[in-house]
mmCIF file of C-alpha atoms in Angstrom:
data_model
loop_
_atom_site.group_PDB
_atom_site.id
_atom_site.type_symbol
_atom_site.label_atom_id
_atom_site.label_comp_id
_atom_site.label_asym_id
_atom_site.label_seq_id
_atom_site.Cartn_x
_atom_site.Cartn_y
_atom_site.Cartn_z
ATOM 1 C CA PHE A 1035 7.877 -13.590 21.211
ATOM 2 C CA TRP A 1036 10.124 -10.780 22.501
ATOM 3 C CA TYR A 1037 7.853 -8.081 21.093
ATOM 4 C CA ASN A 1038 4.550 -9.946 21.438
ATOM 5 C CA PRO A 1039 4.828 -11.883 24.721
ATOM 6 C CA GLU A 1040 1.085 -12.620 24.837
ATOM 7 C CA LEU A 1041 1.291 -14.085 21.321
ATOM 8 C CA LYS A 1042 -1.744 -12.143 20.123
ATOM 9 C CA SER A 1043 -2.186 -12.806 16.432
ATOM 10 C CA THR A 1044 -3.814 -9.406 15.872
ATOM 11 C CA ASN A 1045 -0.632 -7.606 16.954
ATOM 12 C CA PHE A 1046 1.211 -9.385 14.133
ATOM 13 C CA LEU A 1047 -1.493 -9.548 11.462
ATOM 14 C CA VAL A 1048 -3.059 -6.083 11.631
ATOM 15 C CA PRO A 1049 0.101 -4.110 10.664
ATOM 16 C CA GLY A 1050 0.541 -6.505 7.744
ATOM 17 C CA LEU A 1051 -3.090 -6.122 6.788
ATOM 18 C CA ILE A 1052 -2.681 -2.339 6.799
ATOM 19 C CA ALA A 1053 0.145 -2.668 4.245
ATOM 20 C CA VAL A 1054 -1.867 -5.002 1.998
ATOM 21 C CA ILE A 1055 -5.020 -2.852 2.101
ATOM 22 C CA LEU A 1056 -3.146 0.371 1.368
ATOM 23 C CA MET A 1057 -1.252 -1.253 -1.497
ATOM 24 C CA MET A 1058 -4.479 -2.380 -3.169
ATOM 25 C CA LEU A 1059 -6.398 0.848 -2.559
ATOM 26 C CA SER A 1060 -3.553 3.076 -3.718
ATOM 27 C CA ALA A 1061 -3.048 1.212 -6.987
ATOM 28 C CA LEU A 1062 -6.785 1.202 -7.665
ATOM 29 C CA LEU A 1063 -7.061 4.941 -7.023
ATOM 30 C CA THR A 1064 -4.658 5.903 -9.797
ATOM 31 C CA SER A 1065 -5.046 2.941 -12.170
ATOM 32 C CA MET A 1066 -7.823 4.646 -14.126
ATOM 33 C CA THR A 1067 -6.645 8.274 -14.191
ATOM 34 C CA VAL A 1068 -4.976 8.496 -17.607
ATOM 35 C CA VAL A 1069 -7.013 5.776 -19.315
ATOM 36 C CA ARG A 1070 -10.207 7.539 -18.202
ATOM 37 C CA GLU A 1071 -9.063 10.659 -20.035
ATOM 38 C CA ARG A 1072 -8.516 8.557 -23.146
ATOM 39 C CA GLU A 1073 -11.946 6.914 -22.978
ATOM 40 C CA ARG A 1074 -13.728 10.213 -22.355
ATOM 41 C CA GLY A 1075 -11.973 11.886 -25.262
ATOM 42 C CA THR A 1076 -10.307 14.528 -23.113
ATOM 43 C CA ILE A 1077 -6.784 13.206 -23.677
ATOM 44 C CA GLU A 1078 -6.384 15.739 -26.535
ATOM 45 C CA GLN A 1079 -6.670 18.596 -24.058
ATOM 46 C CA LEU A 1080 -3.798 17.141 -22.046
ATOM 47 C CA ILE A 1081 -1.702 16.642 -25.156
ATOM 48 C CA VAL A 1082 -2.038 20.249 -26.334
ATOM 49 C CA SER A 1083 -1.506 21.688 -22.842
ATOM 50 C CA PRO A 1084 1.902 23.309 -22.180
ATOM 51 C CA VAL A 1085 2.712 21.050 -19.215
ATOM 52 C CA MET A 1086 5.529 18.530 -19.475
ATOM 53 C CA PRO A 1087 4.764 14.795 -19.086
ATOM 54 C CA TYR A 1088 6.412 14.606 -15.657
ATOM 55 C CA GLU A 1089 4.447 17.656 -14.504
ATOM 56 C CA LEU A 1090 1.242 16.005 -15.662
ATOM 57 C CA MET A 1091 2.123 12.788 -13.822
ATOM 58 C CA LEU A 1092 2.859 14.748 -10.646
ATOM 59 C CA GLY A 1093 -0.422 16.595 -11.020
ATOM 60 C CA LYS A 1094 -2.264 13.310 -11.354
ATOM 61 C CA LEU A 1095 -0.405 11.822 -8.388
ATOM 62 C CA VAL A 1096 -0.561 14.533 -5.716
ATOM 63 C CA PRO A 1097 -4.365 14.617 -5.152
ATOM 64 C CA TYR A 1098 -4.447 10.849 -4.761
ATOM 65 C CA VAL A 1099 -1.573 10.977 -2.276
ATOM 66 C CA LEU A 1100 -3.745 13.225 -0.101
ATOM 67 C CA ILE A 1101 -6.759 10.917 -0.477
ATOM 68 C CA ALA A 1102 -4.690 7.823 0.265
ATOM 69 C CA PHE A 1103 -3.148 9.560 3.281
ATOM 70 C CA LEU A 1104 -6.631 9.844 4.763
ATOM 71 C CA ASP A 1105 -6.945 6.085 4.199
ATOM 72 C CA VAL A 1106 -3.689 5.606 6.104
ATOM 73 C CA ILE A 1107 -5.007 7.511 9.105
ATOM 74 C CA THR A 1108 -8.300 5.588 8.953
ATOM 75 C CA VAL A 1109 -6.792 2.093 8.852
ATOM 76 C CA ILE A 1110 -4.183 2.869 11.521
ATOM 77 C CA ALA A 1111 -6.887 4.299 13.778
ATOM 78 C CA ALA A 1112 -9.005 1.194 13.164
ATOM 79 C CA GLY A 1113 -6.078 -1.028 14.137
ATOM 80 C CA ARG A 1114 -5.611 0.880 17.376
ATOM 81 C CA LEU A 1115 -9.267 1.380 18.352
ATOM 82 C CA LEU A 1116 -10.939 -1.773 17.048
ATOM 83 C CA PHE A 1117 -8.172 -4.354 17.413
ATOM 84 C CA HIS A 1118 -6.200 -2.653 20.215
ATOM 85 C CA VAL A 1119 -2.865 -3.139 18.472
ATOM 86 C CA PRO A 1120 -0.198 -1.314 20.494
ATOM 87 C CA LEU A 1121 1.808 1.374 18.730
ATOM 88 C CA VAL A 1122 5.147 1.301 20.522
ATOM 89 C CA GLY A 1123 6.986 3.602 18.131
ATOM 90 C CA SER A 1124 6.413 7.104 16.827
ATOM 91 C CA PRO A 1125 3.046 7.855 15.132
ATOM 92 C CA ALA A 1126 4.734 10.704 13.243
ATOM 93 C CA LEU A 1127 7.278 8.262 11.795
ATOM 94 C CA VAL A 1128 4.457 5.931 10.711
ATOM 95 C CA LEU A 1129 2.762 8.766 8.843
ATOM 96 C CA ALA A 1130 5.988 10.042 7.285
ATOM 97 C CA LEU A 1131 7.045 6.636 5.965
ATOM 98 C CA SER A 1132 3.464 5.936 4.885
ATOM 99 C CA ALA A 1133 3.709 8.969 2.604
ATOM 100 C CA VAL A 1134 6.848 7.497 1.034
ATOM 101 C CA PHE A 1135 5.098 4.155 0.539
ATOM 102 C CA LEU A 1136 2.024 5.808 -0.973
ATOM 103 C CA THR A 1137 4.179 7.498 -3.607
ATOM 104 C CA ALA A 1138 5.450 4.087 -4.723
ATOM 105 C CA ALA A 1139 2.044 2.368 -4.572
ATOM 106 C CA LEU A 1140 0.217 5.178 -6.373
ATOM 107 C CA GLY A 1141 2.987 5.253 -8.965
ATOM 108 C CA ILE A 1142 2.280 1.613 -9.797
ATOM 109 C CA GLY A 1143 -1.381 2.401 -10.392
ATOM 110 C CA LEU A 1144 -0.465 5.418 -12.507
ATOM 111 C CA PHE A 1145 1.886 3.317 -14.642
ATOM 112 C CA ILE A 1146 -0.875 0.736 -15.144
ATOM 113 C CA SER A 1147 -3.142 3.564 -16.273
ATOM 114 C CA THR A 1148 -0.657 4.687 -18.929
ATOM 115 C CA VAL A 1149 -0.334 1.213 -20.487
ATOM 116 C CA SER A 1150 -3.966 0.030 -20.258
ATOM 117 C CA ALA A 1151 -6.427 0.242 -23.118
ATOM 118 C CA SER A 1152 -9.573 0.520 -20.990
ATOM 119 C CA GLN A 1153 -10.671 1.281 -17.449
ATOM 120 C CA GLN A 1154 -11.820 -2.302 -16.964
ATOM 121 C CA THR A 1155 -8.418 -3.616 -17.979
ATOM 122 C CA ALA A 1156 -6.678 -1.110 -15.717
ATOM 123 C CA MET A 1157 -8.826 -2.032 -12.711
ATOM 124 C CA THR A 1158 -8.334 -5.774 -13.238
ATOM 125 C CA THR A 1159 -4.584 -5.377 -13.724
ATOM 126 C CA ALA A 1160 -4.291 -3.247 -10.599
ATOM 127 C CA MET A 1161 -6.231 -5.779 -8.520
ATOM 128 C CA VAL A 1162 -4.330 -8.844 -9.725
ATOM 129 C CA GLY A 1163 -0.964 -7.094 -9.905
ATOM 130 C CA THR A 1164 -1.081 -5.782 -6.344
ATOM 131 C CA GLN A 1165 -3.309 -8.129 -4.340
ATOM 132 C CA LEU A 1166 -1.584 -11.451 -5.017
ATOM 133 C CA PRO A 1167 2.036 -10.225 -4.677
ATOM 134 C CA SER A 1168 1.168 -8.192 -1.567
ATOM 135 C CA VAL A 1169 -0.499 -11.147 0.138
ATOM 136 C CA LEU A 1170 1.814 -13.958 -0.960
ATOM 137 C CA LEU A 1171 5.246 -12.331 -1.395
ATOM 138 C CA SER A 1172 5.372 -9.574 1.218
ATOM 139 C CA GLY A 1173 5.787 -11.774 4.288
ATOM 140 C CA PHE A 1174 2.186 -11.172 5.323
ATOM 141 C CA MET A 1175 1.114 -14.827 5.151
ATOM 142 C CA PHE A 1176 4.398 -16.687 4.726
ATOM 143 C CA PRO A 1177 7.820 -15.809 6.214
ATOM 144 C CA ILE A 1178 10.196 -14.676 3.499
ATOM 145 C CA SER A 1179 13.040 -16.624 5.086
ATOM 146 C CA ALA A 1180 11.150 -19.862 4.338
ATOM 147 C CA MET A 1181 10.822 -19.075 0.620
ATOM 148 C CA PRO A 1182 13.247 -20.307 -2.075
ATOM 149 C CA THR A 1183 16.218 -18.031 -2.611
ATOM 150 C CA ALA A 1184 15.030 -16.876 -6.055
ATOM 151 C CA ILE A 1185 11.638 -15.929 -4.611
ATOM 152 C CA GLN A 1186 13.310 -14.084 -1.733
ATOM 153 C CA TRP A 1187 15.144 -11.915 -4.261
ATOM 154 C CA LEU A 1188 11.877 -11.376 -6.131
ATOM 155 C CA THR A 1189 10.154 -10.058 -2.996
ATOM 156 C CA ASN A 1190 12.503 -7.055 -2.991
ATOM 157 C CA ILE A 1191 10.522 -5.468 -5.836
ATOM 158 C CA ILE A 1192 7.250 -5.717 -3.866
ATOM 159 C CA PRO A 1193 6.705 -2.349 -2.094
ATOM 160 C CA ALA A 1194 4.333 -3.949 0.423
ATOM 161 C CA ARG A 1195 7.177 -6.145 1.666
ATOM 162 C CA HIS A 1196 9.243 -3.138 2.761
ATOM 163 C CA PHE A 1197 6.260 -1.239 4.160
ATOM 164 C CA LEU A 1198 5.131 -4.293 6.112
ATOM 165 C CA PHE A 1199 8.584 -4.512 7.704
ATOM 166 C CA ILE A 1200 8.382 -0.809 8.550
ATOM 167 C CA LEU A 1201 4.934 -1.090 10.138
ATOM 168 C CA ARG A 1202 5.715 -4.174 12.206
ATOM 169 C CA SER A 1203 8.987 -2.643 13.370
ATOM 170 C CA ILE A 1204 7.326 0.593 14.498
ATOM 171 C CA PHE A 1205 4.167 -0.971 15.932
ATOM 172 C CA MET A 1206 5.798 -3.867 17.785
ATOM 173 C CA LYS A 1207 9.455 -2.939 18.307
ATOM 174 C CA GLY A 1208 9.291 0.838 18.472
ATOM 175 C CA GLY A 1209 11.911 0.991 15.722
ATOM 176 C CA GLY A 1210 13.284 4.353 14.647
ATOM 177 C CA LEU A 1211 14.636 5.772 11.417
ATOM 178 C CA SER A 1212 18.097 4.352 12.176
ATOM 179 C CA LEU A 1213 16.586 0.877 11.741
ATOM 180 C CA LEU A 1214 14.210 1.699 8.901
ATOM 181 C CA TRP A 1215 16.190 3.973 6.596
ATOM 182 C CA GLN A 1216 17.035 1.170 4.147
ATOM 183 C CA PRO A 1217 13.453 0.040 3.364
ATOM 184 C CA ALA A 1218 12.380 3.699 3.365
ATOM 185 C CA LEU A 1219 15.083 4.527 0.824
ATOM 186 C CA LEU A 1220 14.051 1.563 -1.333
ATOM 187 C CA LEU A 1221 10.440 2.747 -1.317
ATOM 188 C CA LEU A 1222 11.492 6.275 -2.219
ATOM 189 C CA GLY A 1223 13.621 4.983 -5.082
ATOM 190 C CA PHE A 1224 10.777 2.784 -6.273
ATOM 191 C CA GLY A 1225 8.424 5.761 -6.308
ATOM 192 C CA VAL A 1226 10.883 7.890 -8.298
ATOM 193 C CA VAL A 1227 11.412 5.080 -10.820
ATOM 194 C CA MET A 1228 7.674 4.533 -11.290
ATOM 195 C CA LEU A 1229 7.064 8.259 -11.791
ATOM 196 C CA GLY A 1230 9.868 8.331 -14.346
ATOM 197 C CA LEU A 1231 8.411 5.343 -16.201
ATOM 198 C CA CYS A 1232 4.993 6.989 -16.239
ATOM 199 C CA SER A 1233 6.484 10.169 -17.709
ATOM 200 C CA LEU A 1234 8.329 8.195 -20.393
ATOM 201 C CA ARG A 1235 5.286 6.095 -21.208
ATOM 202 C CA PHE A 1236 2.955 9.082 -21.611
ATOM 203 C CA ARG A 1237 3.624 10.609 -24.990
ATOM 204 C CA LYS A 1238 2.026 13.934 -25.852
ATOM 205 C CA LYS A 1239 0.680 12.659 -29.147
ATOM 206 C CA LEU A 1240 -2.297 10.637 -30.350
#
């Protein structure tokens, strides 16, 4: 009520919806990158190339970060122009922390791509593995404080949960980095871990 005195549901829901949409889109973007190479028969070219696995994963990730960043700008602009959601905080901070979140979300899709046997499997896994947790366990639909303690602990591994807190804090409270450094650090760590797992999972052999 303090930060939404008119009790407009859009002011509360749209930032959460931005987090859910970006989580799903980001995972889908990268979920078929490596498995597509395998299905097309071009995986051999990657295996014999002189690049290291982590360099290959970074190369696969960076272009999609740029694409997803355009999605960030689009959905934030839609929230402001179509739904008139006020942005009390810094737009630059929103974009900067969105980049951190995208690294984690795209890393999940990339990891799915390295363990999937087909593009169809990768797409289905990315949809189910990101949509349901992002909607049900991020605090978007249900307050985390009302969940059982075990589930509350489980929500900490959902990147959308931390990004949703960041967006609502910046949009509604005007929160700065002094308030948001912890979830930002968790997202950064999550992205590094996922990139490391992708590098370990991708073996340069048939």
